[in-house]
Short mmCIF file of C-alpha atoms in Angstrom, two decimals:
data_model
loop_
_atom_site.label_atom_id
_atom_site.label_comp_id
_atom_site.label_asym_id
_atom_site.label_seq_id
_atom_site.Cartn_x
_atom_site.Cartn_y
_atom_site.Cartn_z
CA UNK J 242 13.43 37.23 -125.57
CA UNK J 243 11.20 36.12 -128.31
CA UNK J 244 11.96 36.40 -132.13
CA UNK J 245 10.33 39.79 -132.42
CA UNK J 246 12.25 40.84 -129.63
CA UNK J 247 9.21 40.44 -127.42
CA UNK J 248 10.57 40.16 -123.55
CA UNK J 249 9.20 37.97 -121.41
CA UNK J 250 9.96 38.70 -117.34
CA UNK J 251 11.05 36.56 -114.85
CA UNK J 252 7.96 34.18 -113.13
CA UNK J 253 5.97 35.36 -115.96
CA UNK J 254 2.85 32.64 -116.14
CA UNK J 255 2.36 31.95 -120.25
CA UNK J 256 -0.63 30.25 -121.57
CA UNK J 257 -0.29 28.40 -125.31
CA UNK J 258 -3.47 29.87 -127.14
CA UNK J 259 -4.50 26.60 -128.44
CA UNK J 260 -7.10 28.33 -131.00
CA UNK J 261 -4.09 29.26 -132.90
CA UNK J 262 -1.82 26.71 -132.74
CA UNK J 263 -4.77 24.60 -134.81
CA UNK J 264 -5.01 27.34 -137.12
CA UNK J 265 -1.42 28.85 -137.70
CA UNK J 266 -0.17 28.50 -140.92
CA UNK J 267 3.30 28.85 -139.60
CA UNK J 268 2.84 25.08 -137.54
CA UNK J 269 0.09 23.27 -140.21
CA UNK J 270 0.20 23.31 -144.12
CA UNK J 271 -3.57 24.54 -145.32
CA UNK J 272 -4.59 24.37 -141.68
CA UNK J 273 -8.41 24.44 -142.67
CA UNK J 274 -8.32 21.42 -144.83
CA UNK J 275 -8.83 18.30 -143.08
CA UNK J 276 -5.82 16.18 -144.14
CA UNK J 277 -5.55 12.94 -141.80
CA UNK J 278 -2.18 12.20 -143.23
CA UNK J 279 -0.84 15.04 -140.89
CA UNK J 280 -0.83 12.36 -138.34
CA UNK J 281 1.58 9.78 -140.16
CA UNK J 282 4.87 10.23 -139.71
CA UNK J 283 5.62 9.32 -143.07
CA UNK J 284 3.60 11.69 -144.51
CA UNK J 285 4.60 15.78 -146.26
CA UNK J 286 2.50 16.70 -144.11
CA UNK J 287 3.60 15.69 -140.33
CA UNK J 288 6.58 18.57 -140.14
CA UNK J 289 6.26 22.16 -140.50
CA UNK J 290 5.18 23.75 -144.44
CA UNK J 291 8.98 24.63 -144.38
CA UNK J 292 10.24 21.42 -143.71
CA UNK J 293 11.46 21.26 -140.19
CA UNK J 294 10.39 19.20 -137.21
CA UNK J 295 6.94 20.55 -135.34
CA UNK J 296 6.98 21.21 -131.83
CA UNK J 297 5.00 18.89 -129.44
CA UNK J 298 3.04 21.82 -128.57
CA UNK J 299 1.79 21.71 -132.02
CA UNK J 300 -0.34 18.56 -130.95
CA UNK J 301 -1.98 20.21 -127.78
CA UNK J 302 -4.90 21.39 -130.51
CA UNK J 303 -6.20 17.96 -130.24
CA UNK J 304 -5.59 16.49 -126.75
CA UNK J 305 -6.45 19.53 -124.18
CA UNK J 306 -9.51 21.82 -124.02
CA UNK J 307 -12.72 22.64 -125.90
CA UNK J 308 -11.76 21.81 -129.15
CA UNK J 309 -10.25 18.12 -127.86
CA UNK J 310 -10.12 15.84 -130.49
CA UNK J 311 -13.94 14.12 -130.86
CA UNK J 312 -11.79 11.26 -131.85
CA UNK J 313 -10.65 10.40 -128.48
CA UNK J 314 -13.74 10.34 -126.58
CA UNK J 315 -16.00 8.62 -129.68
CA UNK J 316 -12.93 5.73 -129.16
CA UNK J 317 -13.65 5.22 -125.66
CA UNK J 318 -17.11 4.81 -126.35
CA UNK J 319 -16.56 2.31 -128.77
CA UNK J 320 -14.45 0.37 -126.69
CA UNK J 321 -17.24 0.01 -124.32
CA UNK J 322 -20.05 -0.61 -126.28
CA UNK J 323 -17.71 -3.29 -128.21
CA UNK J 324 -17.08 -4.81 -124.75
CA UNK J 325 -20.45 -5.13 -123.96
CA UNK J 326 -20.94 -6.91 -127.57
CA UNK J 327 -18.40 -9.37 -126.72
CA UNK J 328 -19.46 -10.03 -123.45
CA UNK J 329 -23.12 -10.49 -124.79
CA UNK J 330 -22.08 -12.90 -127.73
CA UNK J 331 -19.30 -14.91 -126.28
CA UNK J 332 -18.78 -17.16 -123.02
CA UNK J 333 -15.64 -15.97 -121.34
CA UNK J 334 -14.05 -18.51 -118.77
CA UNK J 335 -11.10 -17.76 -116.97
CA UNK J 336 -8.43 -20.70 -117.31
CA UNK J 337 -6.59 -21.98 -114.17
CA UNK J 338 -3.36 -23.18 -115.86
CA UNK J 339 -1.30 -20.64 -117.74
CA UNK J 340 -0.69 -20.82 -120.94
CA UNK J 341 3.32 -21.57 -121.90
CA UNK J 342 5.41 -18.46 -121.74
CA UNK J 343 3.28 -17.50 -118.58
CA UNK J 344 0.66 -15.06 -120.29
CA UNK J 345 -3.33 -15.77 -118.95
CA UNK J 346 -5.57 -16.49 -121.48
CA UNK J 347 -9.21 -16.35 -122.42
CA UNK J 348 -12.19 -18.52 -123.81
#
């Protein structure tokens, strides 16, 4: 049973709607500003407007669906045309004695 005494049955399949959990004023503080600091955990911002902790269903707005964070796939691109940058600029050798404390090491 749900707050407003909404029931929910047995084997009952429920879907988050993840349009609204970006939008929801009850999960972000002025949810159509972009405010980056909602991602610090230091910030006013990274709880609930009332003060308590979010949910980590909060955060499926930006790692599932459609509206995915562009963030994570402009990263990956980076990485890879960064990668190809290095590998273009520098000579990369593989070493055949460890360095101490047993970590591999490069150039």
């Amino acid at each position: 049973i749900l707050k407003d005494g909404f029931k929910i049955t047995k084997d009952t399949v429920v879907y988050p709607n993840n349009g609204v959990l970006g939008v929801s004023e009850n999960v972000w503080e002025n949810p159509g500003e972009f405010i980056p600091d909602r991602f610090n955990p230091d910030s006013k911002y990274f709880g609930l407007p009332d003060g308590g902790k979010r949910d980590d269903i909060a955060w499926l707005a930006f790692g599932a669906g459609a509206r995915k964070c562009m963030g994570s796939n402009f990263s990956m691109y980076f990485v890879q045309i960064a990668l190809v940058y290095l590998i273009h600029l520098f000579e990369f050798e593989i070493k055949t004695k460890p360095a101490k404390g047993g970590f591999f090491y490069w150039l």
